[in-house]
């Protein structure tokens, strides 16, 4: 009864502004304590399905990526003491989800309940997910370069109007880096060919995770290979990168 009530409340919350990030934060906090959800499995699965529907409606790719990560973290075991698949309930072994349970039973991850969602069969979603992952890595690299330039330019030697030193070390590192990255324009001196090469290197690095996720969420080997071919063609990636990605698909496919 309590779980049903909680599930109804969560479903209603997901329809409100800010509901999706609230659920993500709550599940991330839980993930640091215990990932064996036991009898709560169907209710969490329902919540994540509602979240996916909401994300699909609003094209919230970042939230979908969070849902995918969470779905591959939480699980239930099939060897509960009552034989009901609870695996000892929420107070279970709390493992990483990569090993067998203490009772030797099989772990069923939440992703299993999400595999039939139509979102995974939408190739445009995977293209957008890849673009977002690439953009995030590019921002990280830009932030690091900006921070390095800031130090080289003597930011810590600046002084206030009263002559006292500005202690930039005391400013929150993330805020400082994000501000500098936002102000940092494109590097006109960088050769266009090198820029393309750098971008393709990042795409190649991110494709490994995308391919893994596509297979984990039920896409067939040929579907993933088609996606790889499409990405390589669109970005004019070299044959070596293409062959390595195809080999990764073949090795990872079920």
JSON list of N, CA and C in Angstrom, two decimals, residues 7 15 65 75 77 79 105 120 149 154-155 171 175 178 204 208 216:
[
{"chain": "A", "resi": 7, "resn": "UNK", "atom": "N", "xyz": [4.47, 5.42, -5.48]},
{"chain": "A", "resi": 7, "resn": "UNK", "atom": "CA", "xyz": [4.58, 5.39, -6.94]},
{"chain": "A", "resi": 7, "resn": "UNK", "atom": "C", "xyz": [3.64, 6.40, -7.57]},
{"chain": "A", "resi": 15, "resn": "UNK", "atom": "N", "xyz": [5.34, 14.98, -13.64]},
{"chain": "A", "resi": 15, "resn": "UNK", "atom": "CA", "xyz": [4.60, 15.84, -14.57]},
{"chain": "A", "resi": 15, "resn": "UNK", "atom": "C", "xyz": [4.76, 17.32, -14.25]},
{"chain": "A", "resi": 65, "resn": "UNK", "atom": "N", "xyz": [19.87, 10.03, -20.44]},
{"chain": "A", "resi": 65, "resn": "UNK", "atom": "CA", "xyz": [21.18, 9.44, -20.15]},
{"chain": "A", "resi": 65, "resn": "UNK", "atom": "C", "xyz": [21.31, 9.11, -18.67]},
{"chain": "A", "resi": 75, "resn": "UNK", "atom": "N", "xyz": [18.97, -3.10, -9.07]},
{"chain": "A", "resi": 75, "resn": "UNK", "atom": "CA", "xyz": [18.59, -4.46, -9.43]},
{"chain": "A", "resi": 75, "resn": "UNK", "atom": "C", "xyz": [17.80, -5.12, -8.30]},
{"chain": "A", "resi": 77, "resn": "UNK", "atom": "N", "xyz": [17.28, -9.40, -6.80]},
{"chain": "A", "resi": 77, "resn": "UNK", "atom": "CA", "xyz": [17.80, -10.76, -6.92]},
{"chain": "A", "resi": 77, "resn": "UNK", "atom": "C", "xyz": [16.65, -11.75, -6.95]},
{"chain": "A", "resi": 79, "resn": "UNK", "atom": "N", "xyz": [16.77, -14.72, -5.57]},
{"chain": "A", "resi": 79, "resn": "UNK", "atom": "CA", "xyz": [16.96, -15.73, -4.53]},
{"chain": "A", "resi": 79, "resn": "UNK", "atom": "C", "xyz": [16.53, -15.22, -3.16]},
{"chain": "A", "resi": 105, "resn": "UNK", "atom": "N", "xyz": [22.16, -16.00, -6.50]},
{"chain": "A", "resi": 105, "resn": "UNK", "atom": "CA", "xyz": [21.09, -15.79, -7.46]},
{"chain": "A", "resi": 105, "resn": "UNK", "atom": "C", "xyz": [21.46, -14.78, -8.53]},
{"chain": "A", "resi": 120, "resn": "UNK", "atom": "N", "xyz": [14.36, 3.67, -27.58]},
{"chain": "A", "resi": 120, "resn": "UNK", "atom": "CA", "xyz": [15.62, 3.04, -27.97]},
{"chain": "A", "resi": 120, "resn": "UNK", "atom": "C", "xyz": [15.67, 2.71, -29.46]},
{"chain": "A", "resi": 149, "resn": "UNK", "atom": "N", "xyz": [45.08, 28.78, -19.02]},
{"chain": "A", "resi": 149, "resn": "UNK", "atom": "CA", "xyz": [45.42, 30.12, -19.50]},
{"chain": "A", "resi": 149, "resn": "UNK", "atom": "C", "xyz": [45.24, 31.16, -18.40]},
{"chain": "A", "resi": 154, "resn": "UNK", "atom": "N", "xyz": [48.35, 35.07, -14.94]},
{"chain": "A", "resi": 154, "resn": "UNK", "atom": "CA", "xyz": [48.55, 35.73, -13.65]},
{"chain": "A", "resi": 154, "resn": "UNK", "atom": "C", "xyz": [47.30, 36.20, -12.97]},
{"chain": "A", "resi": 155, "resn": "UNK", "atom": "N", "xyz": [46.22, 35.41, -13.06]},
{"chain": "A", "resi": 155, "resn": "UNK", "atom": "CA", "xyz": [44.98, 35.80, -12.41]},
{"chain": "A", "resi": 155, "resn": "UNK", "atom": "C", "xyz": [45.19, 36.01, -10.91]},
{"chain": "A", "resi": 171, "resn": "UNK", "atom": "N", "xyz": [37.57, 30.89, -4.64]},
{"chain": "A", "resi": 171, "resn": "UNK", "atom": "CA", "xyz": [36.35, 30.88, -5.44]},
{"chain": "A", "resi": 171, "resn": "UNK", "atom": "C", "xyz": [36.06, 29.45, -5.86]},
{"chain": "A", "resi": 175, "resn": "UNK", "atom": "N", "xyz": [32.56, 26.95, -10.66]},
{"chain": "A", "resi": 175, "resn": "UNK", "atom": "CA", "xyz": [31.94, 28.18, -11.13]},
{"chain": "A", "resi": 175, "resn": "UNK", "atom": "C", "xyz": [32.94, 28.99, -11.94]},
{"chain": "A", "resi": 178, "resn": "UNK", "atom": "N", "xyz": [33.50, 27.33, -15.37]},
{"chain": "A", "resi": 178, "resn": "UNK", "atom": "CA", "xyz": [32.36, 27.46, -16.27]},
{"chain": "A", "resi": 178, "resn": "UNK", "atom": "C", "xyz": [32.27, 28.88, -16.82]},
{"chain": "A", "resi": 204, "resn": "UNK", "atom": "N", "xyz": [34.93, 9.25, -31.48]},
{"chain": "A", "resi": 204, "resn": "UNK", "atom": "CA", "xyz": [35.36, 7.85, -31.38]},
{"chain": "A", "resi": 204, "resn": "UNK", "atom": "C", "xyz": [35.36, 7.38, -29.92]},
{"chain": "A", "resi": 208, "resn": "UNK", "atom": "N", "xyz": [32.15, 4.35, -27.92]},
{"chain": "A", "resi": 208, "resn": "UNK", "atom": "CA", "xyz": [32.24, 3.10, -27.16]},
{"chain": "A", "resi": 208, "resn": "UNK", "atom": "C", "xyz": [31.11, 2.97, -26.16]},
{"chain": "A", "resi": 216, "resn": "UNK", "atom": "N", "xyz": [22.91, -2.82, -24.55]},
{"chain": "A", "resi": 216, "resn": "UNK", "atom": "CA", "xyz": [22.33, -3.08, -23.23]},
{"chain": "A", "resi": 216, "resn": "UNK", "atom": "C", "xyz": [20.82, -2.88, -23.23]}
]
